Short mmCIF file of C-alpha atoms in Angstrom, two decimals:
data_model
loop_
_atom_site.label_atom_id
_atom_site.label_comp_id
_atom_site.label_asym_id
_atom_site.label_seq_id
_atom_site.Cartn_x
_atom_site.Cartn_y
_atom_site.Cartn_z
CA MET A 1 162.12 115.88 79.67
CA LYS A 2 160.61 114.17 76.48
CA ASN A 3 157.36 113.92 78.35
CA LEU A 4 157.29 117.38 78.89
CA ILE A 5 157.98 118.14 75.15
CA LEU A 6 155.33 115.47 74.40
CA ILE A 7 152.59 117.25 76.82
CA ILE A 8 153.70 120.54 75.20
CA LEU A 9 153.28 119.33 71.67
CA LEU A 10 150.00 117.49 72.54
CA PHE A 11 148.54 120.58 74.38
CA SER A 12 149.45 122.67 71.31
CA PHE A 13 147.24 120.36 69.09
CA SER A 14 144.23 120.70 71.44
CA SER A 15 142.75 124.38 70.97
CA VAL A 16 141.37 125.72 68.02
CA PHE A 17 141.71 129.03 69.82
CA ALA A 18 145.24 129.28 69.22
CA GLN A 19 147.54 128.83 65.96
CA PRO A 20 148.90 125.35 65.69
CA ASN A 21 152.25 124.71 66.33
CA CYS A 22 153.84 123.54 63.46
CA GLU A 23 157.00 122.17 64.74
CA ALA A 24 154.66 119.27 66.27
CA TYR A 25 153.35 117.98 63.05
CA LYS A 26 157.13 117.74 62.35
CA TYR A 27 158.00 116.13 65.62
CA TYR A 28 155.56 113.43 64.79
CA GLY A 29 157.00 112.98 61.29
CA ASP A 30 153.71 114.25 59.58
CA THR A 31 155.87 116.30 57.19
CA LEU A 32 152.83 116.81 54.72
CA LYS A 33 151.03 118.63 57.76
CA TYR A 34 154.09 120.41 58.68
CA GLU A 35 154.37 121.80 55.30
CA ALA A 36 150.69 122.77 55.00
CA CYS A 37 150.98 124.20 58.21
CA LYS A 38 153.96 126.36 57.57
CA LYS A 39 152.21 127.53 54.34
CA ALA A 40 149.02 128.43 56.69
CA MET A 41 150.92 130.81 58.94
CA GLU A 42 151.72 132.81 56.05
CA THR A 43 148.32 134.46 56.40
CA LYS A 44 149.76 136.25 59.53
CA GLY A 45 148.69 139.93 59.16
CA ASN A 46 146.25 139.48 56.81
CA TYR A 47 142.34 139.87 57.17
CA GLN A 48 140.38 136.81 57.40
CA PHE A 49 137.83 138.06 54.96
CA SER A 50 141.04 139.12 52.37
CA ARG A 51 141.64 137.55 49.12
CA GLU A 52 145.38 137.11 50.25
CA TYR A 53 144.25 135.39 53.26
CA GLN A 54 142.03 132.88 51.60
CA THR A 55 144.37 132.12 49.05
CA ILE A 56 147.36 131.26 51.08
CA LEU A 57 144.72 128.60 52.99
CA ASP A 58 143.68 127.03 49.59
CA GLU A 59 147.49 126.68 48.81
CA SER A 60 147.97 125.09 52.56
CA LEU A 61 145.18 122.56 51.72
CA THR A 62 146.60 121.91 48.06
CA ILE A 63 149.91 120.37 50.29
CA ASP A 64 147.46 118.44 52.45
CA PRO A 65 143.70 118.43 52.17
CA THR A 66 143.35 117.05 55.55
CA PHE A 67 144.54 119.83 57.42
CA ASP A 68 141.67 120.87 59.72
CA TYR A 69 143.31 124.27 60.65
CA ALA A 70 142.96 125.68 57.41
CA TYR A 71 139.63 124.84 56.65
CA TRP A 72 138.70 126.08 60.01
CA ALA A 73 140.57 129.45 59.20
CA LYS A 74 139.02 130.05 56.21
CA SER A 75 135.52 129.26 57.62
CA ILE A 76 135.47 132.25 59.73
CA ALA A 77 134.91 134.90 57.07
CA TYR A 78 131.86 132.86 55.73
CA LEU A 79 130.49 132.37 59.05
CA LYS A 80 130.81 135.92 60.14
CA SER A 81 129.49 137.44 56.63
CA GLY A 82 126.07 134.76 57.48
CA ASP A 83 127.12 132.65 54.32
CA PHE A 84 125.76 129.35 56.18
CA VAL A 85 126.27 127.41 53.15
CA THR A 86 130.24 127.63 52.69
CA TRP A 87 130.74 127.65 56.32
CA LYS A 88 128.98 124.42 56.63
CA LYS A 89 131.00 123.11 54.12
CA LEU A 90 134.13 123.90 55.59
CA ILE A 91 133.65 123.52 59.34
CA ASP A 92 132.45 119.82 58.25
CA LYS A 93 135.89 118.94 56.88
CA THR A 94 137.37 120.19 60.50
CA VAL A 95 135.09 117.98 62.39
CA GLU A 96 135.63 115.02 59.51
CA TYR A 97 139.25 115.18 60.45
CA LYS A 98 139.35 116.27 64.24
CA PRO A 99 135.91 115.81 65.88
CA LYS A 100 136.96 116.19 69.24
CA GLU A 101 138.83 119.70 68.55
CA HIS A 102 135.98 120.99 66.35
CA LEU A 103 132.65 119.50 67.29
CA GLY A 104 132.12 121.90 70.34
CA TYR A 105 132.99 125.11 68.27
CA ARG A 106 130.47 123.88 65.27
CA GLY A 107 127.98 123.60 67.51
CA TRP A 108 128.43 126.71 69.43
CA CYS A 109 128.43 128.62 66.12
CA ARG A 110 125.16 126.75 65.39
CA TYR A 111 123.67 128.43 68.05
CA GLN A 112 125.29 131.64 68.07
CA PHE A 113 124.91 132.67 64.46
CA PHE A 114 122.29 130.63 62.86
CA ARG A 115 120.17 129.50 66.16
CA ASP A 116 120.45 126.18 64.78
CA TYR A 117 119.22 124.93 68.33
CA LYS A 118 119.05 121.00 67.00
CA GLY A 119 122.40 120.76 65.14
CA ALA A 120 123.64 122.28 68.00
CA ILE A 121 122.53 120.23 70.77
CA GLU A 122 123.73 117.24 68.36
CA ASP A 123 127.29 118.68 68.06
CA ILE A 124 127.73 119.26 71.63
CA GLU A 125 126.24 115.64 72.87
CA LYS A 126 128.51 114.03 70.71
CA LEU A 127 131.61 115.70 71.75
CA ASP A 128 130.51 114.77 75.61
CA SER A 129 129.87 111.41 74.36
CA LEU A 130 133.48 111.30 72.71
CA VAL A 131 135.57 112.33 75.50
CA ASP A 132 135.88 111.89 79.11
CA TYR A 133 136.84 115.57 80.07
CA ASP A 134 135.25 118.83 80.74
CA ILE A 135 133.69 120.17 77.22
CA GLY A 136 134.57 123.68 78.14
CA GLN A 137 133.58 127.09 77.13
CA SER A 138 131.82 128.67 73.90
CA GLN A 139 134.36 130.00 71.58
CA ASN A 140 133.62 133.75 72.97
CA GLY A 141 134.23 132.39 76.68
CA THR A 142 130.38 133.58 77.47
CA TYR A 143 129.02 130.18 78.24
CA HIS A 144 130.02 126.72 79.57
CA LEU A 145 128.85 124.91 76.35
CA ASN A 146 126.62 122.94 78.62
CA ILE A 147 124.74 125.99 79.17
CA ALA A 148 124.66 126.90 75.52
CA LYS A 149 123.20 123.37 75.11
CA GLY A 150 120.36 124.20 77.64
CA LEU A 151 119.56 127.46 75.55
CA CYS A 152 119.21 125.19 72.82
CA TYR A 153 116.71 122.95 74.32
CA LYS A 154 114.80 125.83 75.25
CA GLY A 155 115.03 126.88 71.49
CA ILE A 156 113.26 123.80 70.68
CA GLY A 157 110.61 123.85 73.57
CA GLU A 158 112.23 121.72 75.95
CA LYS A 159 112.07 124.12 78.95
CA GLU A 160 112.35 121.69 81.68
CA LYS A 161 115.22 119.73 80.36
CA ALA A 162 116.75 123.40 79.32
CA ILE A 163 116.31 124.00 83.34
CA LYS A 164 117.61 120.78 84.59
CA ILE A 165 120.83 121.02 82.36
CA ILE A 166 121.50 124.76 83.59
CA GLU A 167 120.84 124.22 87.24
CA THR A 168 123.62 121.23 87.06
CA GLN A 169 126.04 123.40 85.12
CA ILE A 170 125.62 126.31 87.41
CA LYS A 171 126.17 124.40 90.19
CA LEU A 172 129.47 123.19 88.93
CA ASN A 173 130.41 126.75 88.01
CA GLU A 174 129.87 127.94 91.23
CA GLU A 175 132.30 125.21 92.78
CA GLU A 176 134.95 126.31 90.32
CA ASP A 177 133.71 130.29 91.09
CA PHE A 178 133.57 130.63 87.41
CA VAL A 179 129.72 131.20 86.94
CA GLY A 180 129.26 132.86 83.28
CA THR A 181 128.14 136.64 82.75
CA TYR A 182 124.51 135.73 81.98
CA ASP A 183 124.06 132.34 83.40
CA TYR A 184 121.87 133.19 86.48
CA LEU A 185 119.84 135.48 83.92
CA HIS A 186 118.78 132.95 81.26
CA LEU A 187 117.95 130.32 84.50
CA GLY A 188 115.72 133.02 86.28
CA VAL A 189 113.86 133.59 82.77
CA LEU A 190 113.30 129.92 82.37
CA TYR A 191 111.79 129.91 86.16
CA LEU A 192 109.67 132.87 84.99
CA GLU A 193 108.07 131.30 81.98
CA MET A 194 107.53 128.07 84.03
CA GLU A 195 105.72 130.13 86.57
CA ARG A 196 108.27 129.29 89.25
CA PHE A 197 108.43 132.68 90.60
CA GLU A 198 109.69 132.32 93.82
CA LYS A 199 112.95 130.53 91.98
CA ALA A 200 113.15 133.29 89.52
CA ILE A 201 113.58 136.00 92.05
CA GLU A 202 116.06 133.88 93.81
CA VAL A 203 118.56 133.54 90.92
CA PHE A 204 117.65 137.01 89.56
CA LYS A 205 119.30 138.03 93.01
CA LYS A 206 122.08 136.12 92.20
CA GLN A 207 122.76 137.83 88.81
CA SER A 208 122.54 141.22 90.49
CA LYS A 209 125.47 140.26 92.63
CA THR A 210 127.45 138.91 90.01
CA ASN A 211 126.45 140.97 86.86
CA GLU A 212 123.93 143.48 87.19
CA LEU A 213 122.11 144.03 83.60
CA ALA A 214 119.00 145.95 82.54
CA GLU A 215 117.48 142.62 81.26
CA ASN A 216 117.92 141.21 85.02
CA GLN A 217 115.73 144.25 86.03
CA TYR A 218 113.30 143.68 83.41
CA TYR A 219 112.47 139.85 84.18
CA SER A 220 112.66 140.80 88.06
CA ALA A 221 109.84 143.16 87.65
CA LEU A 222 107.77 140.67 85.26
CA THR A 223 108.04 137.99 88.01
CA PHE A 224 107.24 140.34 90.78
CA LEU A 225 104.06 141.44 88.85
CA LYS A 226 102.86 137.83 88.74
CA LEU A 227 103.46 137.91 92.32
CA ASP A 228 101.54 140.85 93.09
CA LYS A 229 104.43 142.72 94.45
CA SER A 230 103.61 146.19 92.84
CA THR A 231 106.23 148.30 94.73
CA GLU A 232 109.29 145.97 93.52
CA TYR A 233 107.54 145.68 90.17
CA LYS A 234 107.73 149.44 89.49
CA SER A 235 111.15 150.03 91.33
CA CYS A 236 112.75 147.11 89.24
CA LEU A 237 111.41 148.54 85.96
CA GLU A 238 112.97 151.98 86.56
CA LYS A 239 116.15 150.44 87.44
CA ALA A 240 116.09 148.22 84.44
CA LYS A 241 115.47 151.34 82.11
CA GLU A 242 118.37 153.19 83.87
CA LEU A 243 120.85 150.39 83.53
CA TYR A 244 119.86 150.14 80.05
CA ILE A 245 120.79 153.70 79.07
CA GLU A 246 124.04 153.40 81.12
CA GLY A 247 124.72 150.47 78.44
CA ARG A 248 124.75 147.49 81.07
CA LYS A 249 122.65 145.27 78.62
CA MET A 250 123.47 141.91 77.26
CA SER A 251 125.59 142.54 74.24
CA ASP A 252 127.50 140.36 71.55
CA PRO A 253 129.53 141.92 68.87
CA TYR A 254 127.91 139.60 66.15
CA SER A 255 124.57 138.92 67.08
CA ASN A 256 121.53 139.79 70.05
CA PRO A 257 121.93 137.24 72.76
CA MET A 258 118.84 135.13 73.76
CA ASP A 259 116.66 136.89 76.47
CA LYS A 260 117.95 140.10 75.41
CA ILE A 261 115.30 143.18 75.68
CA TYR A 262 115.37 146.60 73.97
CA LEU A 263 114.54 150.04 75.33
CA GLU A 264 111.35 149.72 73.67
CA ASN A 265 110.11 146.63 75.68
CA ILE A 266 111.10 148.58 79.21
CA GLU A 267 108.84 151.88 78.08
CA ASN A 268 105.94 149.78 77.09
CA GLU A 269 105.95 147.78 80.45
CA ILE A 270 106.25 151.28 82.38
CA LYS A 271 103.37 152.41 80.09
CA THR A 272 101.21 149.38 80.81
CA ALA A 273 101.89 150.07 84.40
CA TYR A 274 100.56 153.80 84.04
CA ASN A 275 97.44 152.92 82.31
CA ASN A 276 96.59 149.87 84.76
CA GLY A 277 96.94 152.48 87.46
CA SER A 278 99.41 150.33 89.21
CA TYR A 279 102.23 153.10 88.77
CA GLU A 280 102.73 156.32 90.43
CA LYS A 281 105.16 158.98 88.78
CA PRO A 282 108.64 158.88 90.50
CA MET B 1 169.18 103.31 20.02
CA PRO B 2 166.09 104.44 17.85
CA LYS B 3 164.21 102.19 20.37
CA MET B 4 165.66 103.98 23.20
CA LYS B 5 164.78 107.47 21.81
CA LYS B 6 161.58 106.31 21.26
CA THR B 7 160.69 105.02 24.56
CA LEU B 8 162.59 108.53 25.87
CA ILE B 9 159.78 110.17 23.51
CA ALA B 10 156.88 107.99 24.97
CA ILE B 11 157.96 108.84 28.49
CA SER B 12 158.18 112.47 27.80
CA PHE B 13 154.87 112.47 26.31
CA LEU B 14 153.29 110.55 29.27
CA PHE B 15 155.00 112.95 31.69
CA SER B 16 153.53 116.24 29.90
CA ILE B 17 149.93 114.53 29.80
CA ILE B 18 150.05 113.59 33.25
CA SER B 19 151.57 117.13 34.38
CA SER B 20 148.91 118.84 32.26
CA CYS B 21 146.09 117.17 33.61
CA GLN B 22 147.36 118.22 37.06
CA SER B 23 147.82 121.86 36.32
CA GLU B 24 144.20 121.60 34.34
CA LYS B 25 143.31 120.19 37.89
CA LYS B 26 144.66 122.81 39.76
CA VAL B 27 143.35 125.72 37.57
CA GLU B 28 139.94 124.22 38.51
CA GLU B 29 140.26 123.85 42.07
CA LYS B 30 141.47 127.60 42.19
CA GLN B 31 138.94 129.82 43.51
CA GLU B 32 138.51 133.61 42.30
CA TYR B 33 138.29 135.86 45.30
CA LEU B 34 137.01 139.23 45.12
CA ARG B 35 138.73 141.97 47.75
CA TRP B 36 136.82 140.39 51.09
CA VAL B 37 134.79 137.12 51.33
CA GLY B 38 131.14 138.20 50.34
CA ASP B 39 131.84 141.35 48.80
CA ILE B 40 129.09 142.34 46.37
CA GLU B 41 129.89 144.09 43.12
CA GLN B 42 127.26 146.73 41.45
CA ASN B 43 125.36 144.86 38.70
CA ASP B 44 123.42 147.50 36.89
CA GLN B 45 120.72 144.69 35.87
CA ILE B 46 119.34 144.36 39.18
CA ASP B 47 120.77 147.02 41.44
CA LYS B 48 119.34 150.81 41.66
CA LEU B 49 121.65 153.16 39.83
CA ASP B 50 121.51 155.88 42.12
CA PHE B 51 122.82 153.80 45.21
CA LYS B 52 126.31 154.92 45.79
CA VAL B 53 129.09 153.93 48.29
CA CYS B 54 130.63 156.82 49.77
CA ASN B 55 134.10 155.73 50.13
CA GLY B 56 134.72 153.20 47.25
CA ASP B 57 134.15 149.75 47.29
CA ASP B 58 137.47 148.87 48.51
CA LYS B 59 136.50 150.67 51.71
CA ILE B 60 133.47 148.88 52.62
CA LEU B 61 133.32 147.20 56.25
CA GLN B 62 131.42 144.54 57.76
CA TYR B 63 128.93 145.64 60.56
CA PHE B 64 130.78 144.48 63.31
CA ASN B 65 133.85 145.71 62.42
CA LEU B 66 132.61 148.69 64.01
CA GLY B 67 132.34 146.79 67.37
CA GLU B 68 128.96 147.72 68.70
CA GLY B 69 127.40 144.28 67.49
CA PRO B 70 124.20 144.73 64.86
CA LEU B 71 122.98 148.03 64.56
CA TYR B 72 119.33 149.12 63.80
CA SER B 73 117.70 152.35 63.62
CA GLY B 74 115.48 152.11 66.59
CA GLU B 75 117.03 148.78 67.96
CA LYS B 76 116.11 145.57 66.51
CA SER B 77 112.61 145.74 68.09
CA THR B 78 111.68 147.91 65.21
CA ILE B 79 112.95 145.40 62.73
CA LEU B 80 111.01 142.86 64.69
CA LYS B 81 107.86 144.60 64.42
CA THR B 82 108.09 145.89 61.07
CA PHE B 83 108.62 142.19 59.82
CA LYS B 84 105.69 141.02 62.05
CA SER B 85 103.22 143.63 60.82
CA LYS B 86 104.34 143.19 57.04
CA TYR B 87 105.11 139.48 56.65
CA LYS B 88 102.39 137.29 55.44
CA PRO B 89 103.19 133.74 56.08
CA SER B 90 103.36 131.20 53.48
CA VAL B 91 100.25 128.91 52.97
CA ASP B 92 102.66 126.34 51.81
CA ASN B 93 103.87 124.79 55.18
CA SER B 94 106.67 122.72 53.69
CA GLN B 95 108.63 125.54 53.09
CA ASN B 96 111.70 125.41 55.88
CA GLY B 97 115.11 126.54 56.36
CA LEU B 98 117.38 129.86 56.33
CA ILE B 99 116.93 132.98 53.88
CA ARG B 100 120.13 135.29 54.22
CA ILE B 101 119.70 138.94 52.59
CA ARG B 102 122.74 140.75 52.63
CA PHE B 103 123.40 144.13 51.31
CA ILE B 104 125.47 147.36 52.02
CA ILE B 105 124.52 150.35 54.06
CA ASN B 106 126.23 153.43 52.93
CA CYS B 107 127.47 156.30 54.79
CA GLU B 108 124.12 158.33 54.68
CA GLY B 109 122.24 155.24 55.92
CA LYS B 110 120.69 153.81 52.60
CA ALA B 111 120.78 150.30 51.74
CA GLY B 112 121.63 148.81 48.32
CA ARG B 113 122.93 145.96 46.45
CA PHE B 114 120.47 143.23 48.04
CA ARG B 115 121.39 139.63 47.79
CA VAL B 116 119.90 136.53 48.88
CA LEU B 117 121.01 132.88 49.73
CA GLN B 118 118.67 130.32 50.57
CA SER B 119 119.07 127.02 52.36
CA ASP B 120 117.39 123.98 54.09
CA TYR B 121 118.05 123.62 57.65
CA ASP B 122 120.72 121.01 56.64
CA TYR B 123 122.44 123.84 54.93
CA GLN B 124 122.12 122.75 51.48
CA GLU B 125 121.02 125.37 48.80
CA ILE B 126 117.46 125.49 47.90
CA GLU B 127 114.93 127.50 46.19
CA PHE B 128 112.13 128.89 48.59
CA ASP B 129 108.78 129.84 47.27
CA LYS B 130 109.23 132.98 45.43
CA ARG B 131 106.43 134.49 47.37
CA ILE B 132 108.67 134.33 50.40
CA VAL B 133 111.33 135.62 49.31
CA SER B 134 110.19 138.32 47.45
CA GLN B 135 107.96 139.26 50.33
CA LEU B 136 111.30 139.53 52.52
CA VAL B 137 113.19 141.45 50.11
CA ASP B 138 110.74 143.88 49.65
CA ILE B 139 110.55 144.60 53.27
CA THR B 140 114.19 144.81 53.97
CA LYS B 141 114.23 147.13 50.91
CA GLY B 142 111.46 148.98 52.42
CA ILE B 143 113.25 150.11 55.48
CA GLU B 144 114.42 153.59 54.72
CA ASN B 145 116.77 154.50 57.59
CA TRP B 146 119.57 152.73 58.79
CA GLU B 147 121.84 153.55 61.39
CA ILE B 148 125.01 155.67 59.97
CA CYS B 149 128.01 154.42 61.46
CA TYR B 150 131.39 156.22 61.87
CA ARG B 151 135.10 155.41 62.03
CA SER B 152 137.52 157.94 63.30
CA ASP B 153 134.38 160.43 63.02
CA ILE B 154 133.97 159.47 59.12
CA PRO B 155 130.65 158.07 58.32
CA VAL B 156 131.51 154.77 56.39
CA ASP B 157 130.01 152.10 54.25
CA TYR B 158 129.45 148.75 55.68
CA TYR B 159 127.90 145.51 55.32
CA MET B 160 124.65 144.04 56.76
CA TYR B 161 122.40 141.24 56.88
CA PHE B 162 119.39 139.66 57.93
CA ILE B 163 118.82 135.98 58.30
CA PHE B 164 115.52 134.73 58.59
CA LYS B 165 114.54 131.44 59.79
CA ILE B 166 111.49 129.77 57.99
CA THR B 167 109.55 127.10 59.78
CA ASP B 168 106.55 125.61 58.04
CA GLY B 169 106.30 128.51 55.78
CA GLN B 170 106.04 130.89 59.12
CA LEU B 171 108.77 133.47 59.97
CA THR B 172 110.22 132.47 63.22
CA GLU B 173 113.48 134.27 63.90
CA ILE B 174 115.25 136.83 62.48
CA LEU B 175 119.01 137.19 63.14
CA PRO B 176 121.71 138.88 64.16
#
């Protein structure tokens, strides 16, 4: 029974997604953190951006300036408003006090909000070196952190390395039947960029089966063009446009995901196809 | 007895010094917040007087409060094209880091109250070459039409920003 309580308490510390379990601090005799935690819980019902929310967390940090959760909670509004200077100061504190809990999150945000590829790679690799368990998903659940790391390697131009990382993680994801919503698409785009066209088509087809997207058809079209398959090229462009208009496209509430395209890209490609005479009006 | 009294006075004096130091420290640490983190107040010295928010400063939202991600009139591709055609890269290739320009878009799709934040790639505040910053501000201010966003069919005011990544003086990425 005692072990069970211990497990529950330990688990309650392990995630930055949830609010901390203040009782756990009490159980371990850390009364200062317990008090800081209780104070921080008073933020409930206040908006992350609000004066009230920030002030309560300041009070929590006055009680215990090493309380990582309060820094994390404070940092969110700065992250979302693009204040990278203040955000970084706050989030660094969380990593200082609890690296294993916050490195993955900081790395992911560096990628998602600031396209800080190098910084994100450093954080994710550091986390990987510190733990012997799976490093888990990005905060929004879109990617396994290794896929995000692969995208960051692509961001700094190391595309072959990106391919290897993403291939490996997709295999693991497939084993657990937990492939990310954009995983195959990103890998396909990388293959296309490295002129491995057959491989690209192979994974774009997988993406179609799991989560069809305008982007998937658009990049399929570009790949078919390279393979001189004009019928497929044209039909994929049409499908891309259709899907885009239906709203089946890449999206993120805060940013524009890597490899995202816009309606203009599809229409320009269709125009090019017309001008080259390889396109008959449907 | 007088000796004890003296000691007591001395102790209470010491305590008062200690406590006053503490309260001073607390005051120093206490941060003044506006309604929301990142709120931009009208500054008549630098902001256009004819820019008005429609629903009052206390009702300005964030772009992501509307649940559709970052919105641009004509999608982001239009913004990318605008900056690509208008931005002249710096000759000083030692310029590196992030520049955020944040502003308000009102219920009529007009933008105002532009503010700039700059850092190097280690997130330390720096000042970029003015020619880079002023170009980015001018191009941003030159965008005439922004997406009008609605909440419960009422057009709202909201905060929006661009983050520009500058690498070796070149504009390499525009976020979000």
